[in-house]
C-alpha positions as a printed NumPy array, in Angstrom:
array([[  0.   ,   0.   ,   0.   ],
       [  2.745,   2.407,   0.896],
       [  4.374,   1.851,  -2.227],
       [  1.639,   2.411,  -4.443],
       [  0.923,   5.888,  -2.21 ],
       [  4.25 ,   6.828,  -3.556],
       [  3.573,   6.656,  -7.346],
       [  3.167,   9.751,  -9.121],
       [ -0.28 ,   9.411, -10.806],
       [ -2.071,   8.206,  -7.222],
       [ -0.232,  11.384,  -5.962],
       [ -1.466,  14.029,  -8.51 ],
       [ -4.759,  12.416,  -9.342],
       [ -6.364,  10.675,  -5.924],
       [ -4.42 ,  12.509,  -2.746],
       [ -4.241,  15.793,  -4.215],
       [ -7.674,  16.145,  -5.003],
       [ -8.485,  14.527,  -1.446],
       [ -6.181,  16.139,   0.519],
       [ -7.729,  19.608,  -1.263],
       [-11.328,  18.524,  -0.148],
       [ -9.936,  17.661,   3.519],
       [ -7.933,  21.066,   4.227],
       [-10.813,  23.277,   2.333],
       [-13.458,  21.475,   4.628],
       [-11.059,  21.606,   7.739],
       [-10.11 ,  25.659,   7.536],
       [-12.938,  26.915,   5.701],
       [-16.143,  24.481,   6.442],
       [-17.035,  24.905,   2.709],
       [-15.479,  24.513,  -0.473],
       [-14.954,  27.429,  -3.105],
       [-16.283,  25.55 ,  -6.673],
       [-15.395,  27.117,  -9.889],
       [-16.714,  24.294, -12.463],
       [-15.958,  26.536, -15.106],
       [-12.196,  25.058, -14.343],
       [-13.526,  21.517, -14.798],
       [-11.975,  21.036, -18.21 ],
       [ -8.454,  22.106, -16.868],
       [ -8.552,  19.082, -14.752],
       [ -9.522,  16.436, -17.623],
       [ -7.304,  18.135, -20.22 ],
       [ -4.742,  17.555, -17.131],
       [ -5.483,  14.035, -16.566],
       [ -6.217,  12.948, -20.458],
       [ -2.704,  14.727, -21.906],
       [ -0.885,  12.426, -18.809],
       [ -3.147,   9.076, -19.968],
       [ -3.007,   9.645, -23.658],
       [  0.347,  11.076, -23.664],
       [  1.212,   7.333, -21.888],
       [ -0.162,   5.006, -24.202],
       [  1.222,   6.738, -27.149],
       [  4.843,   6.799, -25.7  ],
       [  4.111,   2.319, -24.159],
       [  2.825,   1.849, -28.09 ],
       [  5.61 ,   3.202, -29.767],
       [  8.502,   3.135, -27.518],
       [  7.899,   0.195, -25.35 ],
       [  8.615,  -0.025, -21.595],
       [  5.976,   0.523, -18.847],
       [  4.088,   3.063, -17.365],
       [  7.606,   4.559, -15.45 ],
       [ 10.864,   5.371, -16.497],
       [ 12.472,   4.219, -13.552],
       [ 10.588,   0.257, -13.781],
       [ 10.514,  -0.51 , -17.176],
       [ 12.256,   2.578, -19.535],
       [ 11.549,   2.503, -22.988],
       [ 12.854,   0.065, -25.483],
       [ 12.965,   3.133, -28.114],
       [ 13.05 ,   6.841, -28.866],
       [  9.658,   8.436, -29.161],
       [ 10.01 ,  11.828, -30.211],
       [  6.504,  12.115, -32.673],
       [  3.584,  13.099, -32.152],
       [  2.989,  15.444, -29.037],
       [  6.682,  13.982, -27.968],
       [  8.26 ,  16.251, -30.647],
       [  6.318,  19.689, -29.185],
       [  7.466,  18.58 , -25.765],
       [  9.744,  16.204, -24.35 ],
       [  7.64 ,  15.79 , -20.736],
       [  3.817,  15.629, -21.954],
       [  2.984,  13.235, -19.649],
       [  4.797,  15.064, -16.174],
       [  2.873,  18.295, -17.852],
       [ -0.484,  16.824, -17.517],
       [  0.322,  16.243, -14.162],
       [  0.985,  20.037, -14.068],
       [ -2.174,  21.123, -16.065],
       [ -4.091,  18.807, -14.002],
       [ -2.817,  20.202, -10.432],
       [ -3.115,  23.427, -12.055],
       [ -6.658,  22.679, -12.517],
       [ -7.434,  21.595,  -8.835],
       [ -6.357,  24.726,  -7.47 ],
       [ -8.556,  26.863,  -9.972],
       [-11.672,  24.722,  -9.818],
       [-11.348,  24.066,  -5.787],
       [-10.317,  28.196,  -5.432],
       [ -7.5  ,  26.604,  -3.003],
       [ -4.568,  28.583,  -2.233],
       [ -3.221,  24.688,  -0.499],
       [ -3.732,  23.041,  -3.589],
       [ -2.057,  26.03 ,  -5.482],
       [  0.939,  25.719,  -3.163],
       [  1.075,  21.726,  -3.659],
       [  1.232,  22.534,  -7.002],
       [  3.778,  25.229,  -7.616],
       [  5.942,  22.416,  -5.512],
       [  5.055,  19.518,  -7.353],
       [  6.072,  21.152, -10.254],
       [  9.591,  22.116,  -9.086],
       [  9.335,  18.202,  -7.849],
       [  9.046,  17.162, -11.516],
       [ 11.415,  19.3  , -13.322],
       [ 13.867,  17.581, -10.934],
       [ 12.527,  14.569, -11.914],
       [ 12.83 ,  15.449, -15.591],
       [ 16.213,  16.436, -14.935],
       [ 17.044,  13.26 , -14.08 ],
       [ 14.816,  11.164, -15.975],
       [ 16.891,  13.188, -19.363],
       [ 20.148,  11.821, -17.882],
       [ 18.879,   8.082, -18.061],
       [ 17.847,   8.454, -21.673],
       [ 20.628,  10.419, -22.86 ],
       [ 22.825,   7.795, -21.664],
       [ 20.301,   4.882, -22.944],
       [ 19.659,   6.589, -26.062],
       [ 22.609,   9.194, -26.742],
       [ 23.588,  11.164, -29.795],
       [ 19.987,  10.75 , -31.029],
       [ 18.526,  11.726, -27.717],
       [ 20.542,  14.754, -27.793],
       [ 19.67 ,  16.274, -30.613],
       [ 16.096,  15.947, -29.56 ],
       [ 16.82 ,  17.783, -26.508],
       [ 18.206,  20.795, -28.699],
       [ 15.117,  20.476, -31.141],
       [ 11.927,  20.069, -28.047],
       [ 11.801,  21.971, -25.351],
       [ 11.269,  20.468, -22.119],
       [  7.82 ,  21.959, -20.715],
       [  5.741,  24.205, -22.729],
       [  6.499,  24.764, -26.641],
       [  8.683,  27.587, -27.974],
       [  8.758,  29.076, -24.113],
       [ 10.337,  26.653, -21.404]])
């Protein structure tokens, strides 16, 4: 159980959301609902599930770098306008808590989870530059890491 507490996805999509609910209910007695927000959270959670499949169908592996890494380069699709689509929805999806929930908590989590996963990208690029290299770095210098044409 502890173990699966610690995986990413249960994180961002189950505790967060949870955890928003709890503290909102705890300080406040009431929660602040913006549903016009709503989509934020399933464009969130559909880039991360999407974003998986396509990399697991073309690239091989499993769900996590770290477990199972991928058997080849992906870099099509929405891997060639980013090179972390999946750690983005995360983002988008967080993103979305906050705004729909109005919760300056789940704004905080966020803003750290994100610093959390561009560490994790960070490291996650070392692994497949050194699984993948030459052709791994040159896709680094053509996608950026986060958001298209900015970060």
């Amino acid at each position: 159980m502890r173990r699966w507490l610690r995986k990413s996805p249960v994180q961002t999509f189950l505790l967060l959301p949870l955890a928003t609910l709890a503290w909102e209910f705890a300080v406040f007695g009431t929660l602040r609902f913006e549903p016009v927000f709503l989509p934020l959270m399933l464009w969130g959670y559909l880039q991360y599930r999407l974003c998986g499949r396509y990399r697991i169908a073309l690239g091989g592996g499993g769900p996590g770098l770290s477990g199972a890494p991928p058997e080849r380069l992906v870099d099509t699709g929405i891997y060639a306008w980013t090179r972390n689509p999946m750690y983005l929805g995360h983002i988008i999806y967080m993103i979305g808590v906050a705004l729909t929930c109005q919760s300056l908590f789940a704004a905080v989590i966020a803003v750290a989870r994100t610093v959390w996963f561009h560490f994790r990208a960070l490291r996650d690029e070392r692994g497949l530059a050194a699984r993948f290299g030459e052709p791994y770095i040159a896709y680094t210098r053509r996608v950026k890491r986060w958001i298209p044409g900015v970060l």
